[in-house]
Short mmCIF file of C-alpha atoms and ligand atoms in Angstrom, two decimals:
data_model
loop_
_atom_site.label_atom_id
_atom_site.label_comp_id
_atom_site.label_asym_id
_atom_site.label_seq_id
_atom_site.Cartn_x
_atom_site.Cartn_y
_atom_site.Cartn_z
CA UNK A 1 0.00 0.00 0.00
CA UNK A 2 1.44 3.17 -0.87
CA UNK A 3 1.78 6.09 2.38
CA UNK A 4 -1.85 8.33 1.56
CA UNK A 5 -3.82 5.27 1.66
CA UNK A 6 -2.26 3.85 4.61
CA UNK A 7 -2.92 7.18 6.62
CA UNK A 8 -6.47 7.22 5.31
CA UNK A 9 -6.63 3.94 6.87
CA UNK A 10 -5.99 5.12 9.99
CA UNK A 11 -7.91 8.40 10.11
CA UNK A 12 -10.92 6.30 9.06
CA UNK A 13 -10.00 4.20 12.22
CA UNK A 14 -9.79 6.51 14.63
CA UNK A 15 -12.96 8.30 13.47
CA UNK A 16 -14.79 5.07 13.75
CA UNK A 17 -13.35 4.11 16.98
CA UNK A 18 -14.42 7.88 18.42
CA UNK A 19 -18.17 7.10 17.51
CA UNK A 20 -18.28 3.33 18.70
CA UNK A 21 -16.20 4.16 22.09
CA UNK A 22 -19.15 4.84 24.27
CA UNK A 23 -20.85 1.52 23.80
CA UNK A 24 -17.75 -0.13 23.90
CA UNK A 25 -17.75 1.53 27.35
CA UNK A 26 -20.80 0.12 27.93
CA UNK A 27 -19.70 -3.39 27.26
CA UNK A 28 -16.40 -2.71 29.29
CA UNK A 29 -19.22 -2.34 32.93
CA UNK A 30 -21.00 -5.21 32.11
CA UNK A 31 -17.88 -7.42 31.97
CA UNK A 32 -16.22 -5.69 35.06
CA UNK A 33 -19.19 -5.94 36.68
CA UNK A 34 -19.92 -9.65 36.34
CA UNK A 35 -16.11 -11.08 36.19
CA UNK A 36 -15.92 -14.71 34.96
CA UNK A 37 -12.24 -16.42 35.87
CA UNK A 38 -10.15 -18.42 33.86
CA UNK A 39 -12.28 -21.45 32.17
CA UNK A 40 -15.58 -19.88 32.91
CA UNK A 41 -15.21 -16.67 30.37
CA UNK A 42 -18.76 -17.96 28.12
CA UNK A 43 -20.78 -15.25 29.35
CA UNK A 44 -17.78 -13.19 29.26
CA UNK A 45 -17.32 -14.77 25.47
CA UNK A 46 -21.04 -14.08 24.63
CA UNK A 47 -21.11 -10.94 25.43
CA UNK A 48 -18.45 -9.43 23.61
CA UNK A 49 -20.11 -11.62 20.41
CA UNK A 50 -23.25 -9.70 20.82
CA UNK A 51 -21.37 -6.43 20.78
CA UNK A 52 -19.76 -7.01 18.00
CA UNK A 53 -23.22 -8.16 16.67
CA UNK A 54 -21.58 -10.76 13.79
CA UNK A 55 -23.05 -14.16 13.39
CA UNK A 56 -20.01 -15.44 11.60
CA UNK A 57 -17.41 -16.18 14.25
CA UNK A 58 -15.18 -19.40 15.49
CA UNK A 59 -15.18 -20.49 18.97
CA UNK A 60 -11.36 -21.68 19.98
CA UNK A 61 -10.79 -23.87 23.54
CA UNK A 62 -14.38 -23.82 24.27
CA UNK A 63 -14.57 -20.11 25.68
CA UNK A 64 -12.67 -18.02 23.41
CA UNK A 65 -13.88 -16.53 20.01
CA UNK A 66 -11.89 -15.46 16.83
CA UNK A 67 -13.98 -12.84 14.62
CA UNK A 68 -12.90 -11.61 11.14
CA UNK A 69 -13.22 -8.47 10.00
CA UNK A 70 -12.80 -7.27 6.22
CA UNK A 71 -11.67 -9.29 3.54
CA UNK A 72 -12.54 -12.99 3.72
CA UNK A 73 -9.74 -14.31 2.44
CA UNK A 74 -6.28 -13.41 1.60
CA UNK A 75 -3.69 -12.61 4.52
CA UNK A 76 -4.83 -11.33 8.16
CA UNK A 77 -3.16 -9.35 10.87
CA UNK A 78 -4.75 -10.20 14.49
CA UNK A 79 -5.40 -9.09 17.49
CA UNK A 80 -5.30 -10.51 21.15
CA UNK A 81 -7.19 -9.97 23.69
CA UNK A 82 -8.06 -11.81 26.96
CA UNK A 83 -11.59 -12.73 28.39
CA UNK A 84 -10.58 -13.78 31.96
CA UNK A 85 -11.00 -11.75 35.92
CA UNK A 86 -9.00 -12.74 39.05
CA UNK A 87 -9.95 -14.04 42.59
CA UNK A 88 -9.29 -10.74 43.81
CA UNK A 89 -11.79 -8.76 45.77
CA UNK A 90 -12.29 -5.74 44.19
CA UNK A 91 -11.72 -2.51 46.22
CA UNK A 92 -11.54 0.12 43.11
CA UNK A 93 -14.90 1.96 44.54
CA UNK A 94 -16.11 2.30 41.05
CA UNK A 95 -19.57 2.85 40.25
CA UNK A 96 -19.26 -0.80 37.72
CA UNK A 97 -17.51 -2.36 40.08
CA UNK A 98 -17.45 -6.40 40.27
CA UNK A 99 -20.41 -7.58 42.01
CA UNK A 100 -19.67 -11.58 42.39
CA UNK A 101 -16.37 -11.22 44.13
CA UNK A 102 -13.79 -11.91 41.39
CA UNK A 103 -12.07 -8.63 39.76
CA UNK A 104 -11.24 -7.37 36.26
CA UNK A 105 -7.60 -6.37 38.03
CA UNK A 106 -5.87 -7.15 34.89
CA UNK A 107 -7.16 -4.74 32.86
CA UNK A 108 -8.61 -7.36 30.30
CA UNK A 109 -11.90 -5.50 30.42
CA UNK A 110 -10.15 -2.92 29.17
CA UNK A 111 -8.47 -4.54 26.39
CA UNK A 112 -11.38 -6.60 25.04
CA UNK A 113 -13.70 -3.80 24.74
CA UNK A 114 -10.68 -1.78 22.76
CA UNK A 115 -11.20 -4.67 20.29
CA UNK A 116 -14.59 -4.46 19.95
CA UNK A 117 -14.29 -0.80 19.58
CA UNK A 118 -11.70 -1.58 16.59
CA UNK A 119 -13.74 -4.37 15.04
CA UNK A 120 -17.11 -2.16 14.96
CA UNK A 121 -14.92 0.22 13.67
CA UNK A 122 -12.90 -1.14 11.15
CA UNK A 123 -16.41 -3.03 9.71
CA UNK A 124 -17.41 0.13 8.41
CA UNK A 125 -13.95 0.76 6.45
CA UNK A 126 -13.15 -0.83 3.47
CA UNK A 127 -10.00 -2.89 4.93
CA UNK A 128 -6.88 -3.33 2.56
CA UNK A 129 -6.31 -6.67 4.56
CA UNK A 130 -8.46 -8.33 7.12
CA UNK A 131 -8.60 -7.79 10.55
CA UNK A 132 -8.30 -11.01 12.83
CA UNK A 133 -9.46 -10.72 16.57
CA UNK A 134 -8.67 -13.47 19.13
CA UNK A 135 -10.93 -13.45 22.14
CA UNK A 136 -8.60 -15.53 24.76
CA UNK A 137 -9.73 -17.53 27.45
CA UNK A 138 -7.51 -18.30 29.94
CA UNK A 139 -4.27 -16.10 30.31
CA UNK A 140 -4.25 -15.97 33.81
CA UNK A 141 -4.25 -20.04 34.50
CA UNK A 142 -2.62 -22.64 33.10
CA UNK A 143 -3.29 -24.66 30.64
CA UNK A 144 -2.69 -21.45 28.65
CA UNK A 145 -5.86 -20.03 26.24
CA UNK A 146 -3.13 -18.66 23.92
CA UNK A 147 -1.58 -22.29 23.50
CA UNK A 148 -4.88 -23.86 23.17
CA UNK A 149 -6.15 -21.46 20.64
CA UNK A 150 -3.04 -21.91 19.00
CA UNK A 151 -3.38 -25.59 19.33
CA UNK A 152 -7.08 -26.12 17.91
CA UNK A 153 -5.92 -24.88 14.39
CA UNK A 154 -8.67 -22.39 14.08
CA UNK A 155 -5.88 -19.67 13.05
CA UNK A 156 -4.87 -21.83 10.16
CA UNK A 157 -7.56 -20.85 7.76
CA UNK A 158 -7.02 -17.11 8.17
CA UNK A 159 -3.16 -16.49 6.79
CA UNK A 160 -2.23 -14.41 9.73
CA UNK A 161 1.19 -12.38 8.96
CA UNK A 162 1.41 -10.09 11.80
CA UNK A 163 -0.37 -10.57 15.81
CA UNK A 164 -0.54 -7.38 17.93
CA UNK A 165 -0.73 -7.20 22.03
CA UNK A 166 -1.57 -4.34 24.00
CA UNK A 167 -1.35 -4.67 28.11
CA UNK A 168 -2.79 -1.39 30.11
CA UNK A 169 0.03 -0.88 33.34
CA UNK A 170 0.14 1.17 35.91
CA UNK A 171 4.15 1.50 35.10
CA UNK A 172 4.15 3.44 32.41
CA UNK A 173 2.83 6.69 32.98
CA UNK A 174 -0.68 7.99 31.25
CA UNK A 175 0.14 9.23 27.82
CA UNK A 176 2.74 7.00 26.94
CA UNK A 177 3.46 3.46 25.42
CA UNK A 178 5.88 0.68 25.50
CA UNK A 179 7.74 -1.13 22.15
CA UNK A 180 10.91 -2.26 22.50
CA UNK A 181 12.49 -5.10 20.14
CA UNK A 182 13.69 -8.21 21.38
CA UNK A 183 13.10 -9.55 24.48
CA UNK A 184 10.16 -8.44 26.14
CA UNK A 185 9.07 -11.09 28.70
CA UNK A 186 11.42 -13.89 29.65
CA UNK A 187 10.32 -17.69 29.12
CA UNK A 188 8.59 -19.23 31.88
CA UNK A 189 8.80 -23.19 32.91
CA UNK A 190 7.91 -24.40 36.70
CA UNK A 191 9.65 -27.94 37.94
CA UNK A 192 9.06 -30.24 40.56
CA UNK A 193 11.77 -32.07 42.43
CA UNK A 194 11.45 -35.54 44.16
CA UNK A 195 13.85 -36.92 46.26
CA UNK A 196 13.88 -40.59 47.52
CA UNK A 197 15.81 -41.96 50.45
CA UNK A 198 15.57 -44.34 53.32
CA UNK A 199 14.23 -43.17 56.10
CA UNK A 200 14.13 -44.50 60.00
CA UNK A 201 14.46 -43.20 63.12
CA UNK A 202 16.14 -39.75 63.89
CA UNK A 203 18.55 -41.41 66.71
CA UNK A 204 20.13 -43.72 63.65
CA UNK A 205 20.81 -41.68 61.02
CA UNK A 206 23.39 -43.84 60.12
CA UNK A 207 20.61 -46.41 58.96
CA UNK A 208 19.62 -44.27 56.75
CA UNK A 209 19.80 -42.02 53.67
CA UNK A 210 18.14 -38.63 54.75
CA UNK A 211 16.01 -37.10 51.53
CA UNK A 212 15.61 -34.08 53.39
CA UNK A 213 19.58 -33.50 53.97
CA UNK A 214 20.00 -33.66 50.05
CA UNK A 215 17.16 -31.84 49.22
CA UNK A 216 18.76 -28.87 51.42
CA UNK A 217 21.82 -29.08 49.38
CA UNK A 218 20.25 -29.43 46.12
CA UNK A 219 18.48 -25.78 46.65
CA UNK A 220 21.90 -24.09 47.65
CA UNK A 221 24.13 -25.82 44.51
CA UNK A 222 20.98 -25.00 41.99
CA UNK A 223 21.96 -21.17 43.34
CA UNK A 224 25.14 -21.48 40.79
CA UNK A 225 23.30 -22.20 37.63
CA UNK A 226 22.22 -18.94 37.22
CA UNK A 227 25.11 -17.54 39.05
CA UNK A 228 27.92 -19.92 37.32
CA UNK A 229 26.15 -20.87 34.28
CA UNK A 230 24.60 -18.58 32.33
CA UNK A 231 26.16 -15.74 30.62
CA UNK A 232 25.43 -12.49 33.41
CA UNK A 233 24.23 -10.15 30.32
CA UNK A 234 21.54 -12.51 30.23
CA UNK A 235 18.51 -12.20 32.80
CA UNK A 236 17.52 -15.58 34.38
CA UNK A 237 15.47 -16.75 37.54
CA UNK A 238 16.05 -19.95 39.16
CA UNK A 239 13.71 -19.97 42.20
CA UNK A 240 12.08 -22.38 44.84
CA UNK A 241 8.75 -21.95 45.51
CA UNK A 242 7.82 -24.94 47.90
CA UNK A 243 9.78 -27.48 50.17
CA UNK A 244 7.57 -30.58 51.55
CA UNK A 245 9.14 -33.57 53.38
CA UNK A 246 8.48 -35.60 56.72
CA UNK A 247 5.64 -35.23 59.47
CA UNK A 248 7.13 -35.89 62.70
CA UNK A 249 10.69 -34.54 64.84
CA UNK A 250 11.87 -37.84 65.50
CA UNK A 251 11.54 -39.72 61.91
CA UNK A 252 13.92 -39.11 58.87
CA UNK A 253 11.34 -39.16 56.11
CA UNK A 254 11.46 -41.47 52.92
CA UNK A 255 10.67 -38.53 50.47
CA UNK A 256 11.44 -35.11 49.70
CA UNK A 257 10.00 -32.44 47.48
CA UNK A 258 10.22 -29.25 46.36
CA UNK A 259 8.76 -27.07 43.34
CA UNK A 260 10.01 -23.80 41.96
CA UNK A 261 10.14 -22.11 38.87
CA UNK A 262 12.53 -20.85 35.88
CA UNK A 263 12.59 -18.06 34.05
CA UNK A 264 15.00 -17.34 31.25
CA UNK A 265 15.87 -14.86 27.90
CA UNK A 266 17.54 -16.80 25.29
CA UNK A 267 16.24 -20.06 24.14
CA UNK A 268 20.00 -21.51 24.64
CA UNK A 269 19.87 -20.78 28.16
CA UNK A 270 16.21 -22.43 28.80
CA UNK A 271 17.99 -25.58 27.64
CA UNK A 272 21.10 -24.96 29.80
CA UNK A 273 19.56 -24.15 32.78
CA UNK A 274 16.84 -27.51 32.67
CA UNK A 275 20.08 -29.87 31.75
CA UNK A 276 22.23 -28.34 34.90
CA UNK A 277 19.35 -28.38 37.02
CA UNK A 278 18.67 -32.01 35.86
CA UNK A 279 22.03 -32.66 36.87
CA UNK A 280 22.04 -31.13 40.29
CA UNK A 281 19.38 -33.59 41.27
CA UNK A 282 20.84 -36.33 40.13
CA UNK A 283 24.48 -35.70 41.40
CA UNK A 284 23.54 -34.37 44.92
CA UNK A 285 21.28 -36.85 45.67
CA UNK A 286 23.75 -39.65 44.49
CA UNK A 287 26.33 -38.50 46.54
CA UNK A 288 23.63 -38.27 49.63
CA UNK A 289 22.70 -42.45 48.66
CA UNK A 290 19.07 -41.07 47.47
CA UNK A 291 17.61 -40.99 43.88
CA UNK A 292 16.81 -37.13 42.93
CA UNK A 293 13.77 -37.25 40.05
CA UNK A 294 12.90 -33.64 38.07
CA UNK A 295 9.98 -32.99 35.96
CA UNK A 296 10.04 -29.38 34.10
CA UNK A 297 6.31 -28.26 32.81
CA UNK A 298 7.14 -26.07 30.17
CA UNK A 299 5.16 -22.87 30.02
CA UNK A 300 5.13 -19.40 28.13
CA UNK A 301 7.88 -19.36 25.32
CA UNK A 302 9.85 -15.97 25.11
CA UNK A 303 7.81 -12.74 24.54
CA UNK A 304 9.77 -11.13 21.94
CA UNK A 305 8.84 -7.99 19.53
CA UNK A 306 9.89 -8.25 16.02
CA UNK A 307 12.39 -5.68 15.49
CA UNK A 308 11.32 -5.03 11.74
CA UNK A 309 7.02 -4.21 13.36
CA UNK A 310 8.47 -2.04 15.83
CA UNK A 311 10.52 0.19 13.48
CA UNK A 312 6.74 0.51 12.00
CA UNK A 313 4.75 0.82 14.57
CA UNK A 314 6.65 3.88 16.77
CA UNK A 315 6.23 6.36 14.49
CA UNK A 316 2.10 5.93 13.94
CA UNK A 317 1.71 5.42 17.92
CA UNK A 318 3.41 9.34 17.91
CA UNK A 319 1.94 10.13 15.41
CA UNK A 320 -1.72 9.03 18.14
CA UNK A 321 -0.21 11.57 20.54
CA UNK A 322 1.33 9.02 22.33
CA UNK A 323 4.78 9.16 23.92
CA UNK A 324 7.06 6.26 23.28
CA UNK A 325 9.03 5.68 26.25
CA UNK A 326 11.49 2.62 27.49
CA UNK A 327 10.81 -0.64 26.98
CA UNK A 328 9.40 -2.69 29.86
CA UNK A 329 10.88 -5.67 29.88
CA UNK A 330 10.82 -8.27 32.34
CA UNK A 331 10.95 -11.60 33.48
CA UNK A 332 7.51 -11.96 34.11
CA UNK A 333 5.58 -13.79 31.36
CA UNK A 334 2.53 -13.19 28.96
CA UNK A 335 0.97 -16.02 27.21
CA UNK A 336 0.55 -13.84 24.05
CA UNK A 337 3.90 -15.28 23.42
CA UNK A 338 2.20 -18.59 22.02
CA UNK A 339 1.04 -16.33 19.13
CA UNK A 340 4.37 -14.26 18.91
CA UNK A 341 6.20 -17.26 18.80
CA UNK A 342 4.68 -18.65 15.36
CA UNK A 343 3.32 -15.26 13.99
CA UNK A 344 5.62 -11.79 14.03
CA UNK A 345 4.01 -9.61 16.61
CA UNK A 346 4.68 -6.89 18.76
CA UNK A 347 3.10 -6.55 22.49
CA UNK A 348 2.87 -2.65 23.78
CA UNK A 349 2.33 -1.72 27.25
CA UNK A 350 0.33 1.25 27.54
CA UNK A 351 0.02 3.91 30.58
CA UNK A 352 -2.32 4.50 33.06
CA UNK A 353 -0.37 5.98 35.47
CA UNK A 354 -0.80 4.88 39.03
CA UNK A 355 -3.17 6.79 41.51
CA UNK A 356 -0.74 5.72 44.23
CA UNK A 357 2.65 4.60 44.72
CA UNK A 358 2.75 0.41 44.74
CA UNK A 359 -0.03 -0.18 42.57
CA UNK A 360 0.55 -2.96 39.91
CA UNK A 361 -1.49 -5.19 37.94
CA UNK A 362 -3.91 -7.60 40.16
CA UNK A 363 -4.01 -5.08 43.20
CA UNK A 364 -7.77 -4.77 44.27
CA UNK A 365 -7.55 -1.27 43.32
CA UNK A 366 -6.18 -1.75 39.74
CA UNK A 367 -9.07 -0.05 37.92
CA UNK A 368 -8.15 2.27 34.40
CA UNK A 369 -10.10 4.98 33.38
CA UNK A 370 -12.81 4.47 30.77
CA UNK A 371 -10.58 6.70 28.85
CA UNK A 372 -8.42 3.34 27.96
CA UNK A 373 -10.74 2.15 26.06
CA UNK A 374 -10.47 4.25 23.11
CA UNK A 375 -7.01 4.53 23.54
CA UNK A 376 -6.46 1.27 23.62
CA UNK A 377 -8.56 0.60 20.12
CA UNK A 378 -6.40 2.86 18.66
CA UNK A 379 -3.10 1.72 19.85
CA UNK A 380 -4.18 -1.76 17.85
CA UNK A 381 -5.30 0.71 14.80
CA UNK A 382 -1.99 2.35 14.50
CA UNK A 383 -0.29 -1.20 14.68
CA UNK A 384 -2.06 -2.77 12.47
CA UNK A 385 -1.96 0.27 9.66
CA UNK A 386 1.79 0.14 10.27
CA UNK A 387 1.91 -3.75 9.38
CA UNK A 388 0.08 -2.68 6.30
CA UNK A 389 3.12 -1.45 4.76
CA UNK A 390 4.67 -5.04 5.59
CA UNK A 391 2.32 -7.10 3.93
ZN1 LIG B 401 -3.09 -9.39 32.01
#
């Protein structure tokens, strides 16, 4: 597409997106009002349908929904958002506040009624190349929605090219927005340790072989893979989250667990740090006369933005009035990196600004303006004209 057309493209957009935003509004209460959590999004699911008032629409792991706007065939850029709320108690004090106990506290209210702002939007404007919306279940539990949406094949038929993200965060301050290419979330895996021994009573250790002794040393020596293993420009996370072994003072147990999880930045270094770790296990409980056992449940892959879409993007997200500021990058993990992972995409983190210090994402009294919801529509309208350009 040559430059005039793509700008019309996104002045037709934004003017669309400016008439739609107060229903979308609307939609954005209902859903924070009546919260569904991970797995039990439907009503969340039907809602946004009748929104975006379109009978022609795919339903992907049971409770999510993938809607195409524009052209019905040729290639497709898409757009993520989530359906599910948190076991969090709401304490926002807002007038649609969450009236069944679980909380919007992600912001995914936020970000799902953006899309259907965009989608109503963009099916009054003849689109150059279609528009494909993923409505996500499940991003805050595992199994991941992203990975089952992913997995069900429903994306197959629609050519997608490009997949954008947006994430509101009290971070970045109101006004601006997030790029960044590379790296933007680290790669998240969890493990589970078991270690086997003989056990007896405490007065003969010497009869036994003490799973709880080797477990102890296993959590120190895993300390140096990170530390000793993996290159220091590189951020990485090796952590234990739960030790269990034994029930009584006076008895050396027969088995010792513990779980934790791994975060990493380079695919090389996933793969180092799950062989050392594997190792560790073994080794120290050898040389303690137990058997060690580790299982690793892989989870997100690395969240990274294509370098190439945010060279694109930046300029159009200024050119919405928005400040682009630093990267946030962290090693924290989004499951939109099932979709960035086999499509290019880019995920942008955009500001609310925090109404007091400490506030993040999932605090009770995480609650964006209804402001976001326009901006956020046009944060995905600017990314996807951008891709245009790339297609
Ligand atoms: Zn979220």
């Amino acid at each position: 597409m040559n430059i005039v057309t793509t700008t019309e493209v996104l002045s037709l957009l934004n003017s669309g997106i400016d008439r739609v935003t107060s229903a979308a509004v609307e939609l954005r209460h209902d859903v924070h009002r009546n919260p569904m959590l991970s797995g039990e999004e439907g009503p969340t699911a039907d809602r946004v349908i009748a929104a975006l008032d379109v009978d022609d629409f795919q339903v992907a792991a049971e409770t999510g929904r993938i809607v195409r706007v524009g052209p019905a065939t040729g290639p497709a850029i898409a757009i993520r958002a989530e359906l599910d709320a948190l076991p969090v108690r709401e304490q926002s004090g807002a007038a649609f506040a969450s009236t069944n106990g679980n909380m919007h506290a992600c912001g995914h209210d936020v970000h799902l009624a953006g899309a259907v702002a965009l989608a109503n939007a963009a099916r009054k404007v003849e689109l150059p190349v279609a528009l494909v919306f993923i409505f996500q279940p499940r991003e805050e539990s595992y199994p991941s929605g992203a990975k089952d949406v992913m997995d069900s094949g429903v994306l197959d038929a629609h050519d997608v090219r490009f997949v954008i993200g947006v994430h509101v965060h009290p971070d970045v301050p109101l006004g601006s927005v997030t790029t960044g290419a590379g790296v933007v979330n680290a790669a998240s895996d969890e493990f589970r340790i078991v270690v086997e021994g003989n056990g007896g009573h405490s007065a003969y250790p010497h009869k036994t072989t003490d799973p709880i002794v080797a477990l102890a040393q296993i959590v120190s020596t895993a300390q140096t893979i990170v530390s000793r293993r993996i290159n220091p420009m590189n951020p990485a996370v090796l952590g234990f989250g739960s030790l269990r072994s034994g029930n009584a003072a006076n008895v050396i147990p027969t088995t010792a667990s513990a779980s934790g999880s791994i975060r990493s930045s380079t695919a090389d270094d996933r793969v180092t740090i799950a062989r050392e770790l594997s190792e560790v296990v073994r080794l120290v409980s050898e040389a303690n006369g137990c058997t060690g056992s580790l299982t690793i449940t892989h989870g997100e892959p690395l969240l990274s933005n294509d370098p190439l879409l945010v060279e694109h993007v930046e300029p159009l997200l200024r050119g919405q009035g928005l400040d682009v500021v630093e990267p946030m990058r962290s090693c924290g993990s989004d499951d939109f990196s099932y979709f960035s992972d086999v499509y290019p995409g880019i995920m942008m983190f955009l500001g609310t600004g925090a109404h007091r210090p400490g506030l993040s994402l999932h605090s009770p009294d995480f609650c964006p303006s209804d402001d976001m919801v326009g901006a956020v529509a046009k944060v995905y309208a600017a990314a996807y004209t951008a891709m245009l350009e790339l297609i």
